[in-house]
Amino acid sequence: MESDQTLFQKCLLALYFIGPPTFISLQFLQAPYGKHRRPGWGLTISSPLAWFLMESPTLWLTLYLFPFGRHFSNPKALILISPYLLHYFNRTVLYPVRLRRTTASSSDFPVSVAFMAFLFNLLNAYLQARWVSHYKEYNGDWLFWWRFGFGLAVFFSGMALNIWSDRVLVGLKRAGGGYKVPRGGLFEFVSCPNYFGEILEWLGWAVMTWSWVGFGFFLYTCANLVPRAGANHKWYLEKFGEDYPKARKSVIPFLY
């Protein structure tokens, strides 16, 4: 029977191997939901349900695996996993509730896309949970609290930006009348501050965990969100033309 350590190593390699093809493919084809939704992707379900189902492994699998780790009762491990769980409680539970309350009920999210995201979250939740609860070494790591504090500050800055941006976008949907140009805050500098916020979150997580697992997740987040931000920026420019601020970048202020 394959040992958990061997499985962990193979899953970690998989996390790094799927990043480049994801980044390359998204230069040519965007996942068909949100602004880029289009027919031809099979069965669809409502967006709130899709978000809940595809993000759910980050909660239930993490909570299931954590007690099996040798550090499951270590205060450092419990504190370290908390920001990860907090983010995904928002993404899995609170965000779908906000969507459900503010958008018309419709089935427009392809099941195939939700299933692929579900599989990624299975992989990633396994890696993050097993690293924090079992494989990370806490004894003798005198820099742990310094890295944790700095990373947590970056993480919460990104999370605040991510949640605020999502609320602005959901609020525009609630107002009706079709898509509008988002205004205010970091929207004045980039088209997708929600994605920039999430990138910051997982950069902070990489610092907190100080691991190939955390860094791999950060890289995959960039491989997934940076091309989509570029596509969203292009969509805004094409839809609103001269009415869209030309100085805005896609996702990283002043750079891209």
PDB file of C-alpha atoms in Angstrom:
ATOM      1  CA  MET A   1       0.000   0.000   0.000  1.00  0.00           C
ATOM      2  CA  GLU A   2       1.324   3.428  -0.926  1.00  0.00           C
ATOM      3  CA  SER A   3       2.524   5.374   2.107  1.00  0.00           C
ATOM      4  CA  ASP A   4       1.077   8.751   2.921  1.00  0.00           C
ATOM      5  CA  GLN A   5       4.477  10.355   2.492  1.00  0.00           C
ATOM      6  CA  THR A   6       4.777   8.992  -1.055  1.00  0.00           C
ATOM      7  CA  LEU A   7       1.240  10.154  -1.836  1.00  0.00           C
ATOM      8  CA  PHE A   8       2.027  13.563  -0.374  1.00  0.00           C
ATOM      9  CA  GLN A   9       5.158  13.921  -2.511  1.00  0.00           C
ATOM     10  CA  LYS A  10       3.308  12.905  -5.688  1.00  0.00           C
ATOM     11  CA  CYS A  11       0.485  15.345  -4.960  1.00  0.00           C
ATOM     12  CA  LEU A  12       3.012  18.121  -4.352  1.00  0.00           C
ATOM     13  CA  LEU A  13       4.644  17.424  -7.713  1.00  0.00           C
ATOM     14  CA  ALA A  14       1.200  17.448  -9.321  1.00  0.00           C
ATOM     15  CA  LEU A  15       0.502  20.886  -7.829  1.00  0.00           C
ATOM     16  CA  TYR A  16       3.603  22.256  -9.576  1.00  0.00           C
ATOM     17  CA  PHE A  17       3.050  20.376 -12.827  1.00  0.00           C
ATOM     18  CA  ILE A  18      -0.514  21.619 -13.389  1.00  0.00           C
ATOM     19  CA  GLY A  19       0.452  25.281 -13.043  1.00  0.00           C
ATOM     20  CA  PRO A  20       2.210  25.865 -16.398  1.00  0.00           C
ATOM     21  CA  PRO A  21      -0.463  24.188 -18.577  1.00  0.00           C
ATOM     22  CA  THR A  22      -3.145  26.082 -16.664  1.00  0.00           C
ATOM     23  CA  PHE A  23      -1.392  29.390 -17.312  1.00  0.00           C
ATOM     24  CA  ILE A  24      -0.803  28.609 -21.002  1.00  0.00           C
ATOM     25  CA  SER A  25      -4.319  27.325 -21.698  1.00  0.00           C
ATOM     26  CA  LEU A  26      -5.908  30.369 -20.066  1.00  0.00           C
ATOM     27  CA  GLN A  27      -4.114  32.614 -22.544  1.00  0.00           C
ATOM     28  CA  PHE A  28      -6.454  31.210 -25.192  1.00  0.00           C
ATOM     29  CA  LEU A  29      -9.570  29.911 -23.424  1.00  0.00           C
ATOM     30  CA  GLN A  30     -11.316  31.280 -20.339  1.00  0.00           C
ATOM     31  CA  ALA A  31     -13.495  29.187 -18.039  1.00  0.00           C
ATOM     32  CA  PRO A  32     -17.087  29.878 -19.184  1.00  0.00           C
ATOM     33  CA  TYR A  33     -18.624  31.506 -16.115  1.00  0.00           C
ATOM     34  CA  GLY A  34     -19.242  35.087 -15.063  1.00  0.00           C
ATOM     35  CA  LYS A  35     -18.336  37.570 -17.797  1.00  0.00           C
ATOM     36  CA  HIS A  36     -17.084  34.756 -20.009  1.00  0.00           C
ATOM     37  CA  ARG A  37     -20.059  32.419 -19.806  1.00  0.00           C
ATOM     38  CA  ARG A  38     -21.071  30.850 -23.079  1.00  0.00           C
ATOM     39  CA  PRO A  39     -23.028  27.786 -24.224  1.00  0.00           C
ATOM     40  CA  GLY A  40     -21.574  24.458 -25.201  1.00  0.00           C
ATOM     41  CA  TRP A  41     -20.165  23.307 -21.855  1.00  0.00           C
ATOM     42  CA  GLY A  42     -22.898  20.871 -20.926  1.00  0.00           C
ATOM     43  CA  LEU A  43     -25.045  20.734 -17.813  1.00  0.00           C
ATOM     44  CA  THR A  44     -25.173  23.879 -15.687  1.00  0.00           C
ATOM     45  CA  ILE A  45     -26.177  24.704 -12.110  1.00  0.00           C
ATOM     46  CA  SER A  46     -26.678  27.940 -10.173  1.00  0.00           C
ATOM     47  CA  SER A  47     -23.560  29.933  -9.350  1.00  0.00           C
ATOM     48  CA  PRO A  48     -24.123  29.932  -5.547  1.00  0.00           C
ATOM     49  CA  LEU A  49     -24.507  26.147  -5.532  1.00  0.00           C
ATOM     50  CA  ALA A  50     -21.454  25.712  -7.765  1.00  0.00           C
ATOM     51  CA  TRP A  51     -19.275  27.854  -5.499  1.00  0.00           C
ATOM     52  CA  PHE A  52     -20.461  25.980  -2.417  1.00  0.00           C
ATOM     53  CA  LEU A  53     -19.884  22.515  -3.855  1.00  0.00           C
ATOM     54  CA  MET A  54     -16.566  23.098  -5.629  1.00  0.00           C
ATOM     55  CA  GLU A  55     -14.961  24.941  -2.694  1.00  0.00           C
ATOM     56  CA  SER A  56     -16.320  22.620   0.008  1.00  0.00           C
ATOM     57  CA  PRO A  57     -13.344  20.169   0.153  1.00  0.00           C
ATOM     58  CA  THR A  58     -11.227  22.966   1.596  1.00  0.00           C
ATOM     59  CA  LEU A  59     -13.383  22.763   4.724  1.00  0.00           C
ATOM     60  CA  TRP A  60     -14.574  19.192   5.155  1.00  0.00           C
ATOM     61  CA  LEU A  61     -11.401  17.473   3.939  1.00  0.00           C
ATOM     62  CA  THR A  62      -9.153  19.767   5.978  1.00  0.00           C
ATOM     63  CA  LEU A  63     -11.209  19.208   9.124  1.00  0.00           C
ATOM     64  CA  TYR A  64     -11.286  15.456   8.479  1.00  0.00           C
ATOM     65  CA  LEU A  65      -7.529  15.086   7.919  1.00  0.00           C
ATOM     66  CA  PHE A  66      -6.257  17.436  10.589  1.00  0.00           C
ATOM     67  CA  PRO A  67      -6.843  15.152  13.614  1.00  0.00           C
ATOM     68  CA  PHE A  68      -4.739  12.417  11.957  1.00  0.00           C
ATOM     69  CA  GLY A  69      -1.635  14.637  11.952  1.00  0.00           C
ATOM     70  CA  ARG A  70       1.046  14.254  14.595  1.00  0.00           C
ATOM     71  CA  HIS A  71       0.765  17.986  15.344  1.00  0.00           C
ATOM     72  CA  PHE A  72      -3.038  18.073  15.507  1.00  0.00           C
ATOM     73  CA  SER A  73      -2.987  19.345  19.111  1.00  0.00           C
ATOM     74  CA  ASN A  74       0.007  21.667  18.662  1.00  0.00           C
ATOM     75  CA  PRO A  75      -1.151  25.282  19.230  1.00  0.00           C
ATOM     76  CA  LYS A  76       1.130  26.464  16.424  1.00  0.00           C
ATOM     77  CA  ALA A  77      -0.493  24.092  13.931  1.00  0.00           C
ATOM     78  CA  LEU A  78      -3.991  25.068  15.048  1.00  0.00           C
ATOM     79  CA  ILE A  79      -3.187  28.772  14.772  1.00  0.00           C
ATOM     80  CA  LEU A  80      -1.469  28.306  11.406  1.00  0.00           C
ATOM     81  CA  ILE A  81      -4.404  26.514   9.753  1.00  0.00           C
ATOM     82  CA  SER A  82      -6.918  29.116  10.991  1.00  0.00           C
ATOM     83  CA  PRO A  83      -6.397  31.778   8.253  1.00  0.00           C
ATOM     84  CA  TYR A  84      -6.761  29.091   5.568  1.00  0.00           C
ATOM     85  CA  LEU A  85     -10.051  27.896   7.079  1.00  0.00           C
ATOM     86  CA  LEU A  86     -11.258  31.467   7.549  1.00  0.00           C
ATOM     87  CA  HIS A  87     -10.708  32.275   3.879  1.00  0.00           C
ATOM     88  CA  TYR A  88     -12.535  29.188   2.732  1.00  0.00           C
ATOM     89  CA  PHE A  89     -15.406  29.634   5.163  1.00  0.00           C
ATOM     90  CA  ASN A  90     -15.970  32.965   3.457  1.00  0.00           C
ATOM     91  CA  ARG A  91     -15.553  31.509  -0.036  1.00  0.00           C
ATOM     92  CA  THR A  92     -17.556  28.323   0.561  1.00  0.00           C
ATOM     93  CA  VAL A  93     -20.369  29.578   2.793  1.00  0.00           C
ATOM     94  CA  LEU A  94     -20.638  33.358   2.997  1.00  0.00           C
ATOM     95  CA  TYR A  95     -19.882  34.253  -0.629  1.00  0.00           C
ATOM     96  CA  PRO A  96     -22.526  31.877  -2.091  1.00  0.00           C
ATOM     97  CA  VAL A  97     -25.065  33.253   0.405  1.00  0.00           C
ATOM     98  CA  ARG A  98     -24.320  36.804  -0.755  1.00  0.00           C
ATOM     99  CA  LEU A  99     -24.646  35.701  -4.379  1.00  0.00           C
ATOM    100  CA  ARG A 100     -27.939  33.965  -3.657  1.00  0.00           C
ATOM    101  CA  ARG A 101     -29.383  37.043  -1.974  1.00  0.00           C
ATOM    102  CA  THR A 102     -28.353  39.571  -4.596  1.00  0.00           C
ATOM    103  CA  THR A 103     -28.604  37.827  -7.974  1.00  0.00           C
ATOM    104  CA  ALA A 104     -31.495  36.345  -9.893  1.00  0.00           C
ATOM    105  CA  SER A 105     -31.799  32.577  -9.678  1.00  0.00           C
ATOM    106  CA  SER A 106     -30.376  31.012 -12.818  1.00  0.00           C
ATOM    107  CA  SER A 107     -28.409  27.945 -13.807  1.00  0.00           C
ATOM    108  CA  ASP A 108     -25.423  29.362 -15.663  1.00  0.00           C
ATOM    109  CA  PHE A 109     -22.362  27.695 -14.110  1.00  0.00           C
ATOM    110  CA  PRO A 110     -21.075  24.640 -16.025  1.00  0.00           C
ATOM    111  CA  VAL A 111     -20.902  21.488 -13.918  1.00  0.00           C
ATOM    112  CA  SER A 112     -17.726  20.502 -15.789  1.00  0.00           C
ATOM    113  CA  VAL A 113     -15.918  23.652 -14.595  1.00  0.00           C
ATOM    114  CA  ALA A 114     -17.182  23.186 -11.034  1.00  0.00           C
ATOM    115  CA  PHE A 115     -15.996  19.564 -11.092  1.00  0.00           C
ATOM    116  CA  MET A 116     -12.484  20.539 -12.201  1.00  0.00           C
ATOM    117  CA  ALA A 117     -12.324  23.123  -9.417  1.00  0.00           C
ATOM    118  CA  PHE A 118     -13.594  20.489  -6.963  1.00  0.00           C
ATOM    119  CA  LEU A 119     -10.754  18.149  -7.947  1.00  0.00           C
ATOM    120  CA  PHE A 120      -8.157  20.906  -7.529  1.00  0.00           C
ATOM    121  CA  ASN A 121      -9.511  21.745  -4.092  1.00  0.00           C
ATOM    122  CA  LEU A 122      -9.317  18.081  -3.088  1.00  0.00           C
ATOM    123  CA  LEU A 123      -5.649  18.055  -4.075  1.00  0.00           C
ATOM    124  CA  ASN A 124      -4.828  21.374  -2.460  1.00  0.00           C
ATOM    125  CA  ALA A 125      -6.773  20.780   0.770  1.00  0.00           C
ATOM    126  CA  TYR A 126      -4.981  17.455   1.232  1.00  0.00           C
ATOM    127  CA  LEU A 127      -1.576  19.090   0.770  1.00  0.00           C
ATOM    128  CA  GLN A 128      -2.202  22.115   2.998  1.00  0.00           C
ATOM    129  CA  ALA A 129      -3.864  20.103   5.771  1.00  0.00           C
ATOM    130  CA  ARG A 130      -1.236  17.358   5.851  1.00  0.00           C
ATOM    131  CA  TRP A 131       1.648  19.838   5.759  1.00  0.00           C
ATOM    132  CA  VAL A 132       0.359  21.967   8.617  1.00  0.00           C
ATOM    133  CA  SER A 133      -0.888  19.091  10.782  1.00  0.00           C
ATOM    134  CA  HIS A 134       1.763  16.455  10.103  1.00  0.00           C
ATOM    135  CA  TYR A 135       4.837  17.183   7.979  1.00  0.00           C
ATOM    136  CA  LYS A 136       5.861  20.673   9.100  1.00  0.00           C
ATOM    137  CA  GLU A 137       8.470  20.797  11.861  1.00  0.00           C
ATOM    138  CA  TYR A 138       7.592  23.259  14.618  1.00  0.00           C
ATOM    139  CA  ASN A 139      10.206  22.428  17.249  1.00  0.00           C
ATOM    140  CA  GLY A 140      13.278  24.632  17.056  1.00  0.00           C
ATOM    141  CA  ASP A 141      11.760  26.964  14.452  1.00  0.00           C
ATOM    142  CA  TRP A 142      12.552  30.215  16.242  1.00  0.00           C
ATOM    143  CA  LEU A 143      11.474  32.283  13.231  1.00  0.00           C
ATOM    144  CA  PHE A 144       7.974  30.771  13.173  1.00  0.00           C
ATOM    145  CA  TRP A 145       6.195  33.660  14.865  1.00  0.00           C
ATOM    146  CA  TRP A 146       8.063  36.312  12.847  1.00  0.00           C
ATOM    147  CA  ARG A 147       7.109  34.658   9.562  1.00  0.00           C
ATOM    148  CA  PHE A 148       3.606  34.003  10.786  1.00  0.00           C
ATOM    149  CA  GLY A 149       3.086  37.617  11.851  1.00  0.00           C
ATOM    150  CA  PHE A 150       4.400  39.096   8.617  1.00  0.00           C
ATOM    151  CA  GLY A 151       2.552  36.575   6.453  1.00  0.00           C
ATOM    152  CA  LEU A 152      -0.663  37.067   8.410  1.00  0.00           C
ATOM    153  CA  ALA A 153      -0.511  40.833   7.841  1.00  0.00           C
ATOM    154  CA  VAL A 154      -0.155  40.258   4.083  1.00  0.00           C
ATOM    155  CA  PHE A 155      -2.887  37.596   4.175  1.00  0.00           C
ATOM    156  CA  PHE A 156      -5.438  39.766   5.977  1.00  0.00           C
ATOM    157  CA  SER A 157      -4.653  42.756   3.754  1.00  0.00           C
ATOM    158  CA  GLY A 158      -5.420  40.604   0.731  1.00  0.00           C
ATOM    159  CA  MET A 159      -8.508  39.075   2.323  1.00  0.00           C
ATOM    160  CA  ALA A 160      -9.952  42.479   3.197  1.00  0.00           C
ATOM    161  CA  LEU A 161      -9.361  43.649  -0.368  1.00  0.00           C
ATOM    162  CA  ASN A 162     -10.839  40.445  -1.801  1.00  0.00           C
ATOM    163  CA  ILE A 163     -14.021  40.635   0.297  1.00  0.00           C
ATOM    164  CA  TRP A 164     -14.504  44.369  -0.311  1.00  0.00           C
ATOM    165  CA  SER A 165     -14.067  43.945  -4.065  1.00  0.00           C
ATOM    166  CA  ASP A 166     -16.499  41.028  -4.171  1.00  0.00           C
ATOM    167  CA  ARG A 167     -19.069  43.102  -2.323  1.00  0.00           C
ATOM    168  CA  VAL A 168     -18.690  45.959  -4.805  1.00  0.00           C
ATOM    169  CA  LEU A 169     -19.188  43.588  -7.745  1.00  0.00           C
ATOM    170  CA  VAL A 170     -22.142  41.814  -6.115  1.00  0.00           C
ATOM    171  CA  GLY A 171     -23.633  45.216  -5.300  1.00  0.00           C
ATOM    172  CA  LEU A 172     -23.455  46.216  -8.962  1.00  0.00           C
ATOM    173  CA  LYS A 173     -25.319  43.019  -9.860  1.00  0.00           C
ATOM    174  CA  ARG A 174     -27.946  43.807  -7.230  1.00  0.00           C
ATOM    175  CA  ALA A 175     -28.492  47.238  -8.777  1.00  0.00           C
ATOM    176  CA  GLY A 176     -29.533  45.589 -12.057  1.00  0.00           C
ATOM    177  CA  GLY A 177     -29.285  47.056 -15.524  1.00  0.00           C
ATOM    178  CA  GLY A 178     -26.450  44.854 -16.727  1.00  0.00           C
ATOM    179  CA  TYR A 179     -22.710  45.196 -16.233  1.00  0.00           C
ATOM    180  CA  LYS A 180     -21.300  48.530 -15.068  1.00  0.00           C
ATOM    181  CA  VAL A 181     -17.811  49.981 -14.623  1.00  0.00           C
ATOM    182  CA  PRO A 182     -16.708  49.353 -11.016  1.00  0.00           C
ATOM    183  CA  ARG A 183     -15.512  52.485  -9.230  1.00  0.00           C
ATOM    184  CA  GLY A 184     -13.696  53.387  -6.052  1.00  0.00           C
ATOM    185  CA  GLY A 185     -10.806  52.035  -4.033  1.00  0.00           C
ATOM    186  CA  LEU A 186      -8.361  49.846  -5.888  1.00  0.00           C
ATOM    187  CA  PHE A 187     -10.811  49.588  -8.803  1.00  0.00           C
ATOM    188  CA  GLU A 188      -9.337  52.939  -9.847  1.00  0.00           C
ATOM    189  CA  PHE A 189      -6.003  51.203 -10.428  1.00  0.00           C
ATOM    190  CA  VAL A 190      -6.860  47.667 -11.608  1.00  0.00           C
ATOM    191  CA  SER A 191      -9.807  45.903 -13.190  1.00  0.00           C
ATOM    192  CA  CYS A 192      -9.645  42.933 -10.810  1.00  0.00           C
ATOM    193  CA  PRO A 193      -8.691  43.966  -7.259  1.00  0.00           C
ATOM    194  CA  ASN A 194     -10.538  40.865  -6.021  1.00  0.00           C
ATOM    195  CA  TYR A 195      -7.960  38.698  -7.790  1.00  0.00           C
ATOM    196  CA  PHE A 196      -5.091  40.868  -6.568  1.00  0.00           C
ATOM    197  CA  GLY A 197      -6.410  40.446  -3.038  1.00  0.00           C
ATOM    198  CA  GLU A 198      -6.508  36.669  -3.381  1.00  0.00           C
ATOM    199  CA  ILE A 199      -2.971  36.612  -4.780  1.00  0.00           C
ATOM    200  CA  LEU A 200      -1.839  38.600  -1.734  1.00  0.00           C
ATOM    201  CA  GLU A 201      -3.624  36.166   0.562  1.00  0.00           C
ATOM    202  CA  TRP A 202      -1.771  33.140  -0.743  1.00  0.00           C
ATOM    203  CA  LEU A 203       1.520  35.020  -0.846  1.00  0.00           C
ATOM    204  CA  GLY A 204       0.995  35.629   2.853  1.00  0.00           C
ATOM    205  CA  TRP A 205       0.093  31.967   3.319  1.00  0.00           C
ATOM    206  CA  ALA A 206       3.314  30.910   1.571  1.00  0.00           C
ATOM    207  CA  VAL A 207       5.273  33.061   4.032  1.00  0.00           C
ATOM    208  CA  MET A 208       3.332  31.741   7.031  1.00  0.00           C
ATOM    209  CA  THR A 209       3.803  28.088   6.099  1.00  0.00           C
ATOM    210  CA  TRP A 210       7.331  28.673   4.721  1.00  0.00           C
ATOM    211  CA  SER A 211       6.970  25.584   2.555  1.00  0.00           C
ATOM    212  CA  TRP A 212       6.965  24.252  -0.990  1.00  0.00           C
ATOM    213  CA  VAL A 213       3.300  23.436  -0.371  1.00  0.00           C
ATOM    214  CA  GLY A 214       2.372  27.037   0.371  1.00  0.00           C
ATOM    215  CA  PHE A 215       4.587  28.415  -2.398  1.00  0.00           C
ATOM    216  CA  GLY A 216       3.097  25.959  -4.909  1.00  0.00           C
ATOM    217  CA  PHE A 217      -0.391  27.129  -4.019  1.00  0.00           C
ATOM    218  CA  PHE A 218       0.672  30.750  -4.456  1.00  0.00           C
ATOM    219  CA  LEU A 219       2.158  29.985  -7.893  1.00  0.00           C
ATOM    220  CA  TYR A 220      -0.952  28.120  -9.004  1.00  0.00           C
ATOM    221  CA  THR A 221      -3.136  30.998  -7.836  1.00  0.00           C
ATOM    222  CA  CYS A 222      -1.095  33.329 -10.059  1.00  0.00           C
ATOM    223  CA  ALA A 223      -1.251  30.878 -12.982  1.00  0.00           C
ATOM    224  CA  ASN A 224      -5.029  30.764 -12.670  1.00  0.00           C
ATOM    225  CA  LEU A 225      -5.980  34.342 -11.781  1.00  0.00           C
ATOM    226  CA  VAL A 226      -3.500  36.498 -13.698  1.00  0.00           C
ATOM    227  CA  PRO A 227      -4.652  35.292 -17.161  1.00  0.00           C
ATOM    228  CA  ARG A 228      -8.306  35.569 -16.121  1.00  0.00           C
ATOM    229  CA  ALA A 229      -7.705  39.106 -14.886  1.00  0.00           C
ATOM    230  CA  GLY A 230      -6.168  39.932 -18.259  1.00  0.00           C
ATOM    231  CA  ALA A 231      -9.217  38.505 -20.022  1.00  0.00           C
ATOM    232  CA  ASN A 232     -11.568  40.465 -17.742  1.00  0.00           C
ATOM    233  CA  HIS A 233      -9.625  43.659 -18.428  1.00  0.00           C
ATOM    234  CA  LYS A 234      -9.891  43.079 -22.160  1.00  0.00           C
ATOM    235  CA  TRP A 235     -13.622  42.385 -21.782  1.00  0.00           C
ATOM    236  CA  TYR A 236     -14.137  45.688 -19.947  1.00  0.00           C
ATOM    237  CA  LEU A 237     -12.229  47.610 -22.617  1.00  0.00           C
ATOM    238  CA  GLU A 238     -14.228  46.017 -25.428  1.00  0.00           C
ATOM    239  CA  LYS A 239     -17.587  46.495 -23.706  1.00  0.00           C
ATOM    240  CA  PHE A 240     -17.194  50.053 -22.435  1.00  0.00           C
ATOM    241  CA  GLY A 241     -14.726  51.453 -24.968  1.00  0.00           C
ATOM    242  CA  GLU A 242     -13.831  55.085 -24.330  1.00  0.00           C
ATOM    243  CA  ASP A 243     -15.847  55.078 -21.094  1.00  0.00           C
ATOM    244  CA  TYR A 244     -13.430  52.674 -19.447  1.00  0.00           C
ATOM    245  CA  PRO A 245     -10.419  54.229 -17.631  1.00  0.00           C
ATOM    246  CA  LYS A 246      -7.379  53.658 -19.829  1.00  0.00           C
ATOM    247  CA  ALA A 247      -4.910  53.977 -16.953  1.00  0.00           C
ATOM    248  CA  ARG A 248      -6.217  50.892 -15.182  1.00  0.00           C
ATOM    249  CA  LYS A 249      -4.100  47.774 -15.220  1.00  0.00           C
ATOM    250  CA  SER A 250      -5.476  44.230 -15.133  1.00  0.00           C
ATOM    251  CA  VAL A 251      -4.557  42.979 -11.662  1.00  0.00           C
ATOM    252  CA  ILE A 252      -1.257  44.332 -10.292  1.00  0.00           C
ATOM    253  CA  PRO A 253      -1.293  48.115  -9.717  1.00  0.00           C
ATOM    254  CA  PHE A 254       1.024  50.054 -12.060  1.00  0.00           C
ATOM    255  CA  LEU A 255       2.550  46.833 -13.472  1.00  0.00           C
ATOM    256  CA  TYR A 256       0.035  44.532 -15.221  1.00  0.00           C
TER     257      TYR A 256
END
